[in-house]
mmCIF file of C-alpha atoms and ligand atoms in Angstrom:
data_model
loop_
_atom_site.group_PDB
_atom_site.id
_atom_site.type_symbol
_atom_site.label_atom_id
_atom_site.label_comp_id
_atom_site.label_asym_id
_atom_site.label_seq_id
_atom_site.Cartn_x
_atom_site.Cartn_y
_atom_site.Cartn_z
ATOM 1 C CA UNK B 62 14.489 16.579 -20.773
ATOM 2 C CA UNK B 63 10.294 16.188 -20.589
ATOM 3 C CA UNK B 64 8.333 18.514 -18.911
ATOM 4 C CA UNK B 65 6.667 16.108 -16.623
ATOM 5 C CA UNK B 66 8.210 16.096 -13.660
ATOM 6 C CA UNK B 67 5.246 16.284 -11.836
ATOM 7 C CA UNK B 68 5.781 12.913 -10.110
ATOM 8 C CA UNK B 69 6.282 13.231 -6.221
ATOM 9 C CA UNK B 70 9.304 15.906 -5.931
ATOM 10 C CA UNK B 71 8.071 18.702 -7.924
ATOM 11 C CA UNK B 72 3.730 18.570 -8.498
ATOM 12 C CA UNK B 73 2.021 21.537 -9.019
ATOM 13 C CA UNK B 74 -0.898 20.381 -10.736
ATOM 14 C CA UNK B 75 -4.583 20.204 -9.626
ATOM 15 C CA UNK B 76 -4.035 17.355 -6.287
ATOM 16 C CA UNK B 77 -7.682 16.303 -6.722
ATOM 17 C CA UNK B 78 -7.477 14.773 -10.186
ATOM 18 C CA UNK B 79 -8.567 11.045 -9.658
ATOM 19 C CA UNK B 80 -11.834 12.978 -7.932
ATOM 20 C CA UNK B 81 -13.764 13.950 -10.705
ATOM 21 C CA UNK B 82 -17.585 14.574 -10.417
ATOM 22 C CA UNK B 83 -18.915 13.029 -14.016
ATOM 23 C CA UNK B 84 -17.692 9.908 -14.561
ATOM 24 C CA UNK B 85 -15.992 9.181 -17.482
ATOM 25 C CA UNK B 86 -14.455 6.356 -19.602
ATOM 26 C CA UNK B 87 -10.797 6.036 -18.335
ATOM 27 C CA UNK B 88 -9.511 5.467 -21.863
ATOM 28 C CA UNK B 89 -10.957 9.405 -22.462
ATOM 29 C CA UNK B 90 -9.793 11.179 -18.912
ATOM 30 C CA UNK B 91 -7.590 13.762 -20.491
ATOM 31 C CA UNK B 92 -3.741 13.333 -19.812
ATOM 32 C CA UNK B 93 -3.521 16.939 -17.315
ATOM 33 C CA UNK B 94 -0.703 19.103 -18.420
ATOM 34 C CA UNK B 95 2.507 19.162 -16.073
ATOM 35 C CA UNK B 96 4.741 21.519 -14.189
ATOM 36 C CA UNK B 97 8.072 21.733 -15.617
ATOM 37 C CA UNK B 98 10.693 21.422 -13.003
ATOM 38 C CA UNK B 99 14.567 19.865 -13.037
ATOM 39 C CA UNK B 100 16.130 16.816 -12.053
ATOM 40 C CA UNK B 101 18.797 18.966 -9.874
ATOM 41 C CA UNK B 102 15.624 20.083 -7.999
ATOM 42 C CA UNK B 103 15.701 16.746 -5.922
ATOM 43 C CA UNK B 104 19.001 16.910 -4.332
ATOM 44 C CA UNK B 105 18.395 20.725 -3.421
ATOM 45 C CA UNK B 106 14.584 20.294 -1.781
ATOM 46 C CA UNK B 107 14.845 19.969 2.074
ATOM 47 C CA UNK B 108 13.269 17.614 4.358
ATOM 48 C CA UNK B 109 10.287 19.963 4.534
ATOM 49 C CA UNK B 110 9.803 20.176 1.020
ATOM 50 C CA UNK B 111 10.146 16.588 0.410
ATOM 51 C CA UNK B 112 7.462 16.268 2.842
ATOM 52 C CA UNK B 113 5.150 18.610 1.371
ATOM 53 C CA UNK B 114 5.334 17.421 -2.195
ATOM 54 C CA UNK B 115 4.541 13.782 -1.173
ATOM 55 C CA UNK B 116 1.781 14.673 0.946
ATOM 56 C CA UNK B 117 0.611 16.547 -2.317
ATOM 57 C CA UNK B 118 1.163 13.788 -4.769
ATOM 58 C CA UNK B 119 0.097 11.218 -2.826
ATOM 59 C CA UNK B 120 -3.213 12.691 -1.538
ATOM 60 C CA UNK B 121 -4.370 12.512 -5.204
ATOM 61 C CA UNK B 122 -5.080 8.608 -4.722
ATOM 62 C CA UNK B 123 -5.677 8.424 -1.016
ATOM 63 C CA UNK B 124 -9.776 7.311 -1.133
ATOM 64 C CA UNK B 125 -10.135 8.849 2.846
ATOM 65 C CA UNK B 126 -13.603 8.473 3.445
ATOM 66 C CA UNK B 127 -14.722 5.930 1.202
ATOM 67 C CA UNK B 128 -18.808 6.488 1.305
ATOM 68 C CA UNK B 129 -18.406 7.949 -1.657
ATOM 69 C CA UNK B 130 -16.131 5.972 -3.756
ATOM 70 C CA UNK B 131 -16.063 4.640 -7.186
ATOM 71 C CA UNK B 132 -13.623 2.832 -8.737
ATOM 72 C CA UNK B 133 -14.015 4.086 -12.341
ATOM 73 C CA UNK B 134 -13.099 7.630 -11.030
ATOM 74 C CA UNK B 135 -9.087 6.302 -10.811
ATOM 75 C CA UNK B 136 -7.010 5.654 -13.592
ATOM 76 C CA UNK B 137 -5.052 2.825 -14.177
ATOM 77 C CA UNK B 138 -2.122 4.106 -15.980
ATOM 78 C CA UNK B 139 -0.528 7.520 -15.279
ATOM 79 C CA UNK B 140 -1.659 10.736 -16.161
ATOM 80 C CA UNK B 141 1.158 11.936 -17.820
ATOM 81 C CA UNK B 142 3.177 10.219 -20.441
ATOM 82 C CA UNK B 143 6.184 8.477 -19.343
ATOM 83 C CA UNK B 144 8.376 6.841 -22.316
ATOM 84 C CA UNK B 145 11.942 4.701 -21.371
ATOM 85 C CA UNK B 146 13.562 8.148 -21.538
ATOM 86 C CA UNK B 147 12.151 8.567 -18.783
ATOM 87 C CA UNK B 148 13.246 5.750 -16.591
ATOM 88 C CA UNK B 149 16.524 7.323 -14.680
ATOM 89 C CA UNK B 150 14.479 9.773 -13.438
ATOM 90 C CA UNK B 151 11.688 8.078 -12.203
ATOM 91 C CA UNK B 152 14.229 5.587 -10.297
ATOM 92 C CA UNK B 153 15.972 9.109 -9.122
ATOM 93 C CA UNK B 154 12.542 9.902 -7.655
ATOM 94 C CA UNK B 155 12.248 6.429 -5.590
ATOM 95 C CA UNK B 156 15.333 6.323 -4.281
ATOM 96 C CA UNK B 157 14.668 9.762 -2.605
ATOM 97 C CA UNK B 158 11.547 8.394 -1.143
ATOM 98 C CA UNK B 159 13.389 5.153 -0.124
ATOM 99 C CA UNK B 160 16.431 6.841 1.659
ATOM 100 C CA UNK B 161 13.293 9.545 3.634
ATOM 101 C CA UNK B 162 11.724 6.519 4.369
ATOM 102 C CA UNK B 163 14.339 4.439 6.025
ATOM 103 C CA UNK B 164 15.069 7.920 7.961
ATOM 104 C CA UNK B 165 11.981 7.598 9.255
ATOM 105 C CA UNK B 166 11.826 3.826 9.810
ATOM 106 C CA UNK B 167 15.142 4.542 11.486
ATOM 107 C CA UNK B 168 13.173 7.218 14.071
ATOM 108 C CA UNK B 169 10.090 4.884 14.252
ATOM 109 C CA UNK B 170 12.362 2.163 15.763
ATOM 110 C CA UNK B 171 14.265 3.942 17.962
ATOM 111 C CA UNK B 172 10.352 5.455 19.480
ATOM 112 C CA UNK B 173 9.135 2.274 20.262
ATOM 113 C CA UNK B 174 5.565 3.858 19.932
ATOM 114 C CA UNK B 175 3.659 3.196 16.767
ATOM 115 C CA UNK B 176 3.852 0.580 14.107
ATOM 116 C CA UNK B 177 2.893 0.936 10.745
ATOM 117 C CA UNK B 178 1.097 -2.171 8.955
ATOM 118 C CA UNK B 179 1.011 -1.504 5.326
ATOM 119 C CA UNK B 180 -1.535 -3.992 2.948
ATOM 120 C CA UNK B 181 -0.703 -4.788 -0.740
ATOM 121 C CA UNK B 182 -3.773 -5.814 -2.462
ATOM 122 C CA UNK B 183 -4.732 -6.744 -6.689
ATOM 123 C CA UNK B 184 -5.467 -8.509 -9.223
ATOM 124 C CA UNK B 185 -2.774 -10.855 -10.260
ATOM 125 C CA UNK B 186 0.656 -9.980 -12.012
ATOM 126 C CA UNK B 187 -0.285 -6.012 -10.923
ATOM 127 C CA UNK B 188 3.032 -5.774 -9.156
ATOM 128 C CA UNK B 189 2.447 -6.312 -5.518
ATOM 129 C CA UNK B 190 5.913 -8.690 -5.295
ATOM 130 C CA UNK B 191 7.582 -5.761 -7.175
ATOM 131 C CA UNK B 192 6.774 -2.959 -5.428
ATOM 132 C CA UNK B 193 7.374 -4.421 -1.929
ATOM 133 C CA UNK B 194 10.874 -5.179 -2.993
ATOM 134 C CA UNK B 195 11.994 -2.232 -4.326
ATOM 135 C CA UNK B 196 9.926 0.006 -2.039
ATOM 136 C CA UNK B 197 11.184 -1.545 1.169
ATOM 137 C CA UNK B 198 14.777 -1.919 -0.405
ATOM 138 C CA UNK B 199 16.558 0.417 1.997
ATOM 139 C CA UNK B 200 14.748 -0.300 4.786
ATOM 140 C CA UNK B 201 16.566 -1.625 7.913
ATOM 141 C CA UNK B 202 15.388 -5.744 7.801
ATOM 142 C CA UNK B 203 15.905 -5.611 11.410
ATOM 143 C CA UNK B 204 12.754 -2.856 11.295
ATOM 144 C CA UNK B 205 10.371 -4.975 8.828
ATOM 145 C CA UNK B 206 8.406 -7.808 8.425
ATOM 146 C CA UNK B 207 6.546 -9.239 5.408
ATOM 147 C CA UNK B 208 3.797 -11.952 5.706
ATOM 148 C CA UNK B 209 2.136 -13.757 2.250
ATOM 149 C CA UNK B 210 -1.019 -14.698 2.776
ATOM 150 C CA UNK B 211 -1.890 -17.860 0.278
ATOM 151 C CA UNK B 212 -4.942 -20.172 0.517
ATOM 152 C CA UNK B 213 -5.535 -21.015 3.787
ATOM 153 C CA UNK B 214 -3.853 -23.880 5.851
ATOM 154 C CA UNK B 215 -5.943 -26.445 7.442
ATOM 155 C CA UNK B 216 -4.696 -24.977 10.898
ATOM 156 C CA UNK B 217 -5.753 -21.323 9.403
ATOM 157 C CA UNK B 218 -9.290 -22.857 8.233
ATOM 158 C CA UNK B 219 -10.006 -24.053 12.137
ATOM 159 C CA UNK B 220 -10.064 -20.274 13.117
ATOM 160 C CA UNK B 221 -11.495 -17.359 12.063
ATOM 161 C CA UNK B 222 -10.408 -15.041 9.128
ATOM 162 C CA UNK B 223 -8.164 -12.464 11.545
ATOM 163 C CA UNK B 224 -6.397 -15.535 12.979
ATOM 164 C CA UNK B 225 -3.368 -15.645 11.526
ATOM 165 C CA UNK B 226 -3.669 -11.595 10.417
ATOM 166 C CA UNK B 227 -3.350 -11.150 13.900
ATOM 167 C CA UNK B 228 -0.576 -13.266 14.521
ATOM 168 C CA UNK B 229 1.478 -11.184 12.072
ATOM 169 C CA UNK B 230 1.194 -7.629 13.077
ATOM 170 C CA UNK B 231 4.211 -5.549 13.325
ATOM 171 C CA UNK B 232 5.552 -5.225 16.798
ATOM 172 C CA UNK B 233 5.760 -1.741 17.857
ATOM 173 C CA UNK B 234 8.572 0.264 15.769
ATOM 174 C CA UNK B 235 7.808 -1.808 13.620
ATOM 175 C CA UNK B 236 7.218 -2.150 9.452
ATOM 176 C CA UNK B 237 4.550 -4.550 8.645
ATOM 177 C CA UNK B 238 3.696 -5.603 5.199
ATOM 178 C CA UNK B 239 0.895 -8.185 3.863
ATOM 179 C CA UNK B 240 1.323 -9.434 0.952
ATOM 180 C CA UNK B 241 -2.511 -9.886 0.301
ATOM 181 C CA UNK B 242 -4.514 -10.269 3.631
ATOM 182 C CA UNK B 243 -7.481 -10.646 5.473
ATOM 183 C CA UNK B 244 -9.251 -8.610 2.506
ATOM 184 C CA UNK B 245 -9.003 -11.773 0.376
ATOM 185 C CA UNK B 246 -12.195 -12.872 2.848
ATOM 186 C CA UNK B 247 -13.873 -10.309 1.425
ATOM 187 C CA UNK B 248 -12.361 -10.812 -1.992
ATOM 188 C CA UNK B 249 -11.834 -14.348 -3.581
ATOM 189 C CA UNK B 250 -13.729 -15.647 -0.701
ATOM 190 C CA UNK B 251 -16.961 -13.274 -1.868
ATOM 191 C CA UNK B 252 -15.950 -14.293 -5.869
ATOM 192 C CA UNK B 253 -16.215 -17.676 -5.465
ATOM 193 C CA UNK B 254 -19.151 -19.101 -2.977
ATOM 194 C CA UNK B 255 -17.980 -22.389 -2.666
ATOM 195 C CA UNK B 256 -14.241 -20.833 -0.873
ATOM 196 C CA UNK B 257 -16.939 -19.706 1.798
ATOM 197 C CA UNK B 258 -18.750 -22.589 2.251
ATOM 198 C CA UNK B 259 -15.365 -24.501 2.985
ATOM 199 C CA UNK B 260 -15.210 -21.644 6.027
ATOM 200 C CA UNK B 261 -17.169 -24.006 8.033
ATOM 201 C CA UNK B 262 -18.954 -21.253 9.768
ATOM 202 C CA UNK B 263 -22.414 -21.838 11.582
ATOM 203 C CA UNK B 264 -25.251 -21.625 9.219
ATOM 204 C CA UNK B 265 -27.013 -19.304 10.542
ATOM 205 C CA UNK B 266 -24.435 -16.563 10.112
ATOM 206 C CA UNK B 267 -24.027 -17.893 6.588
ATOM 207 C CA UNK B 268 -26.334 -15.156 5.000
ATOM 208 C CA UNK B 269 -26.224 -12.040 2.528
ATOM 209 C CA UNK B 270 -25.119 -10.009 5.231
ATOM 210 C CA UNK B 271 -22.111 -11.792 5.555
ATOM 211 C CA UNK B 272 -20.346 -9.010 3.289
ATOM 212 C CA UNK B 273 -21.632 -5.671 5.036
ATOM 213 C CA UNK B 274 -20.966 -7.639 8.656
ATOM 214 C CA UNK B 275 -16.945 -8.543 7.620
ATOM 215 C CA UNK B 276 -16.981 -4.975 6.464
ATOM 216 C CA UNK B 277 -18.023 -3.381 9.963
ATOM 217 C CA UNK B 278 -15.933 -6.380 11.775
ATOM 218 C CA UNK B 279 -12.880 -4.998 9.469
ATOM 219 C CA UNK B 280 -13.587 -1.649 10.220
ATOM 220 C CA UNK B 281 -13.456 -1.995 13.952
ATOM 221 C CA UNK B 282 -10.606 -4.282 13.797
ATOM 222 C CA UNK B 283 -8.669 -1.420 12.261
ATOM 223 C CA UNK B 284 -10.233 1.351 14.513
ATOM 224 C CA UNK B 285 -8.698 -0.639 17.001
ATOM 225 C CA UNK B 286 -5.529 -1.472 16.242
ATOM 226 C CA UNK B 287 -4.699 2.585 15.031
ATOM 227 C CA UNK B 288 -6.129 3.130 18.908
ATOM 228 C CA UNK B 289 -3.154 0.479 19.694
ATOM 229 C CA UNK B 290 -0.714 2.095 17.631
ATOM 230 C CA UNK B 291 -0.664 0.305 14.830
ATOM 231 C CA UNK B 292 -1.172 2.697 11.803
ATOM 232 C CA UNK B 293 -2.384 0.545 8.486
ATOM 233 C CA UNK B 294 -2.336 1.923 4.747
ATOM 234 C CA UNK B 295 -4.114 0.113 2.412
ATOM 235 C CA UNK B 296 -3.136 -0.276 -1.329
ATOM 236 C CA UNK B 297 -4.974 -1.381 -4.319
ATOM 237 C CA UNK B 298 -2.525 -1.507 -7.539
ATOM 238 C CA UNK B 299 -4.975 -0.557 -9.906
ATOM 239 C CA UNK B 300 -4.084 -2.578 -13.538
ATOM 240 C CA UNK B 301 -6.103 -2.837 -16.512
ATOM 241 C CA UNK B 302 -7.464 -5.588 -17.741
ATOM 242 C CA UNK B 303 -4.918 -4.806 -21.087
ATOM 243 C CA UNK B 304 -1.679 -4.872 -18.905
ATOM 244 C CA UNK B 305 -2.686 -7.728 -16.406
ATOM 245 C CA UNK B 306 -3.341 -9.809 -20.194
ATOM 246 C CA UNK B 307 0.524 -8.157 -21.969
ATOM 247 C CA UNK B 308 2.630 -8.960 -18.402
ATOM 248 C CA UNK B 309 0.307 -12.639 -18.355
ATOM 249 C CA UNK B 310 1.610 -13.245 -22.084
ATOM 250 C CA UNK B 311 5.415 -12.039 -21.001
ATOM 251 C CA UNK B 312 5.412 -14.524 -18.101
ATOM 252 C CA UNK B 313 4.847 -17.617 -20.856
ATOM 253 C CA UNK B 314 6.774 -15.900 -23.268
ATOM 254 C CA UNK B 315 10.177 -15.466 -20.862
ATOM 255 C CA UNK B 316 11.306 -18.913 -19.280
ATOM 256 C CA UNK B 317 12.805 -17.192 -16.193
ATOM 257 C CA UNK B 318 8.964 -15.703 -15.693
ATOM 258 C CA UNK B 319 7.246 -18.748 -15.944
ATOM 259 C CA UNK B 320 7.697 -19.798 -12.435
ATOM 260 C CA UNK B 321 5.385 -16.393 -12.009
ATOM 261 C CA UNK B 322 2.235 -17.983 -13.767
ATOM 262 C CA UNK B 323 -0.179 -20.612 -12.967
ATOM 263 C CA UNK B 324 -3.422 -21.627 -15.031
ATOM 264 C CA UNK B 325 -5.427 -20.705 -11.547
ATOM 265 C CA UNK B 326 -4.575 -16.707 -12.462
ATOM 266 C CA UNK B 327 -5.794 -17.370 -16.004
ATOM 267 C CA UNK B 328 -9.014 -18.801 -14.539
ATOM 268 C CA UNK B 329 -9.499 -15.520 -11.985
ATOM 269 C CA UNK B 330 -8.989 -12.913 -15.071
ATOM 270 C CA UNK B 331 -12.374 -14.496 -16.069
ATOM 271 C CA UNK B 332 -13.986 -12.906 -13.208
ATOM 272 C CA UNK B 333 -12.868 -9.519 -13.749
ATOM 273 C CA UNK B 334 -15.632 -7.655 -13.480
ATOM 274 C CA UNK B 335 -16.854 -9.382 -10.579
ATOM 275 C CA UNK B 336 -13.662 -8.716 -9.031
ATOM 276 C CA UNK B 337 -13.779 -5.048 -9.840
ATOM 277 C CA UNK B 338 -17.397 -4.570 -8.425
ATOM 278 C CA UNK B 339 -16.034 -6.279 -5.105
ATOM 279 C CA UNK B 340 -12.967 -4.343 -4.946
ATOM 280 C CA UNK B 341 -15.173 -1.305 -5.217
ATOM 281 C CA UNK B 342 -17.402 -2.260 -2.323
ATOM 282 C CA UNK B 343 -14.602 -3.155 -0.166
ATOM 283 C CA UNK B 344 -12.807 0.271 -0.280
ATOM 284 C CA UNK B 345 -16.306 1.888 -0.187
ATOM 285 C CA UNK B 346 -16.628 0.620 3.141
ATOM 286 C CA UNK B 347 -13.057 0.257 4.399
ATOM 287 C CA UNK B 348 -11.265 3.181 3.840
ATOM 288 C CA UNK B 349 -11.654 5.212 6.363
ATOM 289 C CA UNK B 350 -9.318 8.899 7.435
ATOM 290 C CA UNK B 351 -7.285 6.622 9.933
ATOM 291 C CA UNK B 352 -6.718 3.854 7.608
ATOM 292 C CA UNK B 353 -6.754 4.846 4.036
ATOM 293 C CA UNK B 354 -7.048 2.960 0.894
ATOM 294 C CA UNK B 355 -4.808 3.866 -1.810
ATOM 295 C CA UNK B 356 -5.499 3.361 -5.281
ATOM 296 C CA UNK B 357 -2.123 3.140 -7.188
ATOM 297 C CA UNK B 358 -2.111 3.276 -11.075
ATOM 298 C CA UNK B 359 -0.734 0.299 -11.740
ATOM 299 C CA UNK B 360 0.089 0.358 -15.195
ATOM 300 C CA UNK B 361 3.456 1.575 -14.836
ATOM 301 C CA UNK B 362 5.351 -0.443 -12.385
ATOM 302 C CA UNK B 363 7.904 2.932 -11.455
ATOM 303 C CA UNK B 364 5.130 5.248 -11.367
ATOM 304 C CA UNK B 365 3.298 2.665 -8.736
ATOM 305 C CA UNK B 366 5.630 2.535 -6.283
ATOM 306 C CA UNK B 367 6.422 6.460 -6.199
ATOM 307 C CA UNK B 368 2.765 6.796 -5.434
ATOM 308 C CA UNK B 369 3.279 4.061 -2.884
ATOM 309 C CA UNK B 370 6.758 5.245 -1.199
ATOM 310 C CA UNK B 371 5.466 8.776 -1.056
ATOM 311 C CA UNK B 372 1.969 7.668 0.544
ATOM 312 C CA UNK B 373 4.262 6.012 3.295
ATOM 313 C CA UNK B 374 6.555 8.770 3.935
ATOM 314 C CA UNK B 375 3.260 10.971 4.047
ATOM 315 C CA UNK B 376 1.867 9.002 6.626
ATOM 316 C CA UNK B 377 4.951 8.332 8.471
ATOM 317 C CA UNK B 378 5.771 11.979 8.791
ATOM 318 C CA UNK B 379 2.461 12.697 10.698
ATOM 319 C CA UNK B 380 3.547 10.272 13.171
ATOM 320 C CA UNK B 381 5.736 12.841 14.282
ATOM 321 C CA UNK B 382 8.346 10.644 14.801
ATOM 322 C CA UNK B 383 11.515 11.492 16.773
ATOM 323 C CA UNK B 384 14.318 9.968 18.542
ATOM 324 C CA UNK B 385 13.775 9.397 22.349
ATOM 325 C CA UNK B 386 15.815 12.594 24.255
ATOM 326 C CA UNK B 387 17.905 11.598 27.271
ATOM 327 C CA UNK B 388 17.434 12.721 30.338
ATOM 328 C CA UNK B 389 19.570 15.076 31.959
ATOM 329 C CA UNK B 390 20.507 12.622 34.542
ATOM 330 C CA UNK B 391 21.512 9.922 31.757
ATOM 331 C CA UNK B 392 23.011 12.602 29.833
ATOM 332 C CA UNK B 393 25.287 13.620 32.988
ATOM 333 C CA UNK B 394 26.254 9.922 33.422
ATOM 334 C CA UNK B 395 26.957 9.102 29.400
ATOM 335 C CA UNK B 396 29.316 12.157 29.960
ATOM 336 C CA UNK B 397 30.862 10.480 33.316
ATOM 337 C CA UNK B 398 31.268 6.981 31.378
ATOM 338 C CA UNK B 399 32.903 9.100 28.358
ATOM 339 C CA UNK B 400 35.261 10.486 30.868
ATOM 340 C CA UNK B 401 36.397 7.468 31.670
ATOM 341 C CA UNK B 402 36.303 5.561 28.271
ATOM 342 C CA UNK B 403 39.154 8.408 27.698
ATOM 343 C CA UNK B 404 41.061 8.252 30.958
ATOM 344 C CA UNK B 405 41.285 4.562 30.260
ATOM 345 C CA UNK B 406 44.744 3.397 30.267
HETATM 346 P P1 AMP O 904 -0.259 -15.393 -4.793
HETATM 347 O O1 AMP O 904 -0.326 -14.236 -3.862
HETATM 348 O O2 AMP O 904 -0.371 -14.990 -6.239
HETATM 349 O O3 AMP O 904 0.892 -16.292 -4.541
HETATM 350 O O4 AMP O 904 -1.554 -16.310 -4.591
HETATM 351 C C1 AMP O 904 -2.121 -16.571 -3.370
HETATM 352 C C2 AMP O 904 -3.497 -17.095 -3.637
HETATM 353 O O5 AMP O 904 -4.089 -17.362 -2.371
HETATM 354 C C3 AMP O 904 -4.402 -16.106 -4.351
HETATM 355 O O6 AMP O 904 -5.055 -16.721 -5.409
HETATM 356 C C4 AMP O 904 -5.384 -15.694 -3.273
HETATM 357 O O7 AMP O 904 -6.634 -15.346 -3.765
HETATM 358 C C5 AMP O 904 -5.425 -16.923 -2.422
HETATM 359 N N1 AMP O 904 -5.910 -16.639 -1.073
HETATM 360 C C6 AMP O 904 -5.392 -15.790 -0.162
HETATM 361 N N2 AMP O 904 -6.166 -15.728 0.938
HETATM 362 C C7 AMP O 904 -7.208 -16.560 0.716
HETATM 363 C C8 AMP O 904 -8.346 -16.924 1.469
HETATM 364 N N3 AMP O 904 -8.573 -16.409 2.674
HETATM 365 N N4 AMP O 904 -9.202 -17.826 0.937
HETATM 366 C C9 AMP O 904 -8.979 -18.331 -0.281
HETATM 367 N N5 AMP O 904 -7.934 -18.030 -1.059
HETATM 368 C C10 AMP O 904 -7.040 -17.155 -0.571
HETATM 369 MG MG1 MG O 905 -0.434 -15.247 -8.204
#
């Protein structure tokens, strides 16, 4: 067995790692040495433990603040080396955080207080499908909703960009997931001027302030809706250029994955860096401590979505969520209507 069980349950290395001061080529970022710890070590932690380590692991790509931020400071690939070897213990590792997470969804239901919206952003083919799937696999459907947000309809196009965002957000108790969102407005719409010209907006507002304006509108939007109750995480799957072009090339190569591709995400890999630049601005300006921006290494698909199922359960647990507690009085009369249920004949 590897020493590298660093992943989620058992980290002990330096949290701050993505965070470092002189920026360097990601190819060079040295691969950090990792705590040794054991398989058995997941079924003995407790629910305080489990807690802990995820808020450690997944602090290291939680942006927070994002005045700051730069893109180049996060890897795309994990920082230790995982082989196929590895594999039973990485899905080990996600279905812990999958069974603490639909304990919590559970709670979060039963509260009726906050919702949680959570927003899956990337390039193409990074793994957003993928890791909403197996992420949200045991959570209760009942508690979850997931919207896709595609090119806008001609009824979408008549409003404005938070139109149909809005009419999507999790009731309270509530899971929400976007499946892209209204960040493509300040994405594909920024990438490619003529998407905003077809926004039929006024002229007049049509200027190079557009960007820095959708960023503050954004930025309230979200203030408010955390002030509602509604508490949003943001993730970016961050995949290289070199992956995005290997899982493009499986997709033609594999019949049942060609349903997957279309020439339009050929055409967008052209625009990489421009992508990259506005992805960079974006966070700089949206992530914020209430509403976070993740960025996930998205070079491994496992490793992705144990960063993104331990950023949930993270965020979920300082909800401090709990089951509603009876009253005495309803206590006293669930005992009276058990008395009966008994002396039934
Ligand atoms: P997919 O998620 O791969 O099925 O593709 C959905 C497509 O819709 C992507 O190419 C997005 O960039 C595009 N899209 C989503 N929202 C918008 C928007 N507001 N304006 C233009 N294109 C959008
Ligand atoms: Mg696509």
């Amino acid at each position: 067995m590897q020493d590298y069980f660093c992943i989620f349950i058992s980290y002990h290395g330096n949290t701050m790692a993505p965070k470092k001061k002189t920026p360097e080529k990601k190819s060079s970022v040295k691969k950090q040495s990792a705590a040794v710890s054991k398989l058995e070590d997941i079924g003995s932690l407790n629910r305080k433990e489990l807690s802990e380590r995820s808020r450690k692991f997944s602090k290291r790509f939680c942006v927070g603040d994002g005045d700051n931020f730069q893109l180049k400071k996060y890897r795309t690939d994990p920082d230790i080396d995982l082989g196929p070897e590895d594999k039973p213990v990485m899905k080990r590792t996600l279905e812990v955080g999958v069974e603490t997470l639909a304990e919590l969804q559970d709670k979060m239901y039963a509260q009726d207080k906050w919702s949680l919206l959570l927003i899956f952003q990337a390039m193409d083919a990074a793994g957003k499908d993928g890791a909403i799937k197996h992420v949200m696999s045991g959570v209760n459907p009942q508690g979850c909703q997931v919207t896709a947000f595609k090119v806008p309809s001609a009824e979408e196009m008549d409003h404005d960009y938070l139109w149909r965002c809005q009419k999507n957000m999790p009731e309270r108790g509530r899971i929400g997931i976007f499946n892209r969102s209204y960040y493509e407005d300040v994405l594909v719409v920024r990438v490619h001027e003529p998407i905003l010209k077809a926004q039929k907006l006024p002229e007049k507002f049509v200027t190079p302030d557009i960007w820095k304006n959708r960023f503050k509108d954004i930025r309230n939007y979200e203030k408010y809706l955390y002030r509602n109750g509604t508490k949003i995480l943001k993730f970016f799957l961050n995949v290289s250029g070199k992956e995005q072009k290997k899982r493009f090339i499986e997709r033609i190569d594999n019949p049942e994955k060609n349903w997957k591709f279309s020439t339009a995400d050929a055409k967008e890999r052209t625009f990489w860096e421009d992508y990259m630049k506005t992805y960079e601005e974006m966070i700089r300006f949206t992530s914020t401590k209430e509403s976070p921006w993740y960025v996930v290494p998205a070079d491994n698909k496992s490793y992705a979505r144990i960063v993104i199922v331990s950023a949930i359960v993270n965020a979920m647990d300082e909800l401090n969520l709990a089951y509603p507690k009876v009253s005495k009085e309803k206590l006293a009369e669930l005992r009276a209507i058990r008395q009966a249920l008994i002396d039934e004949k």
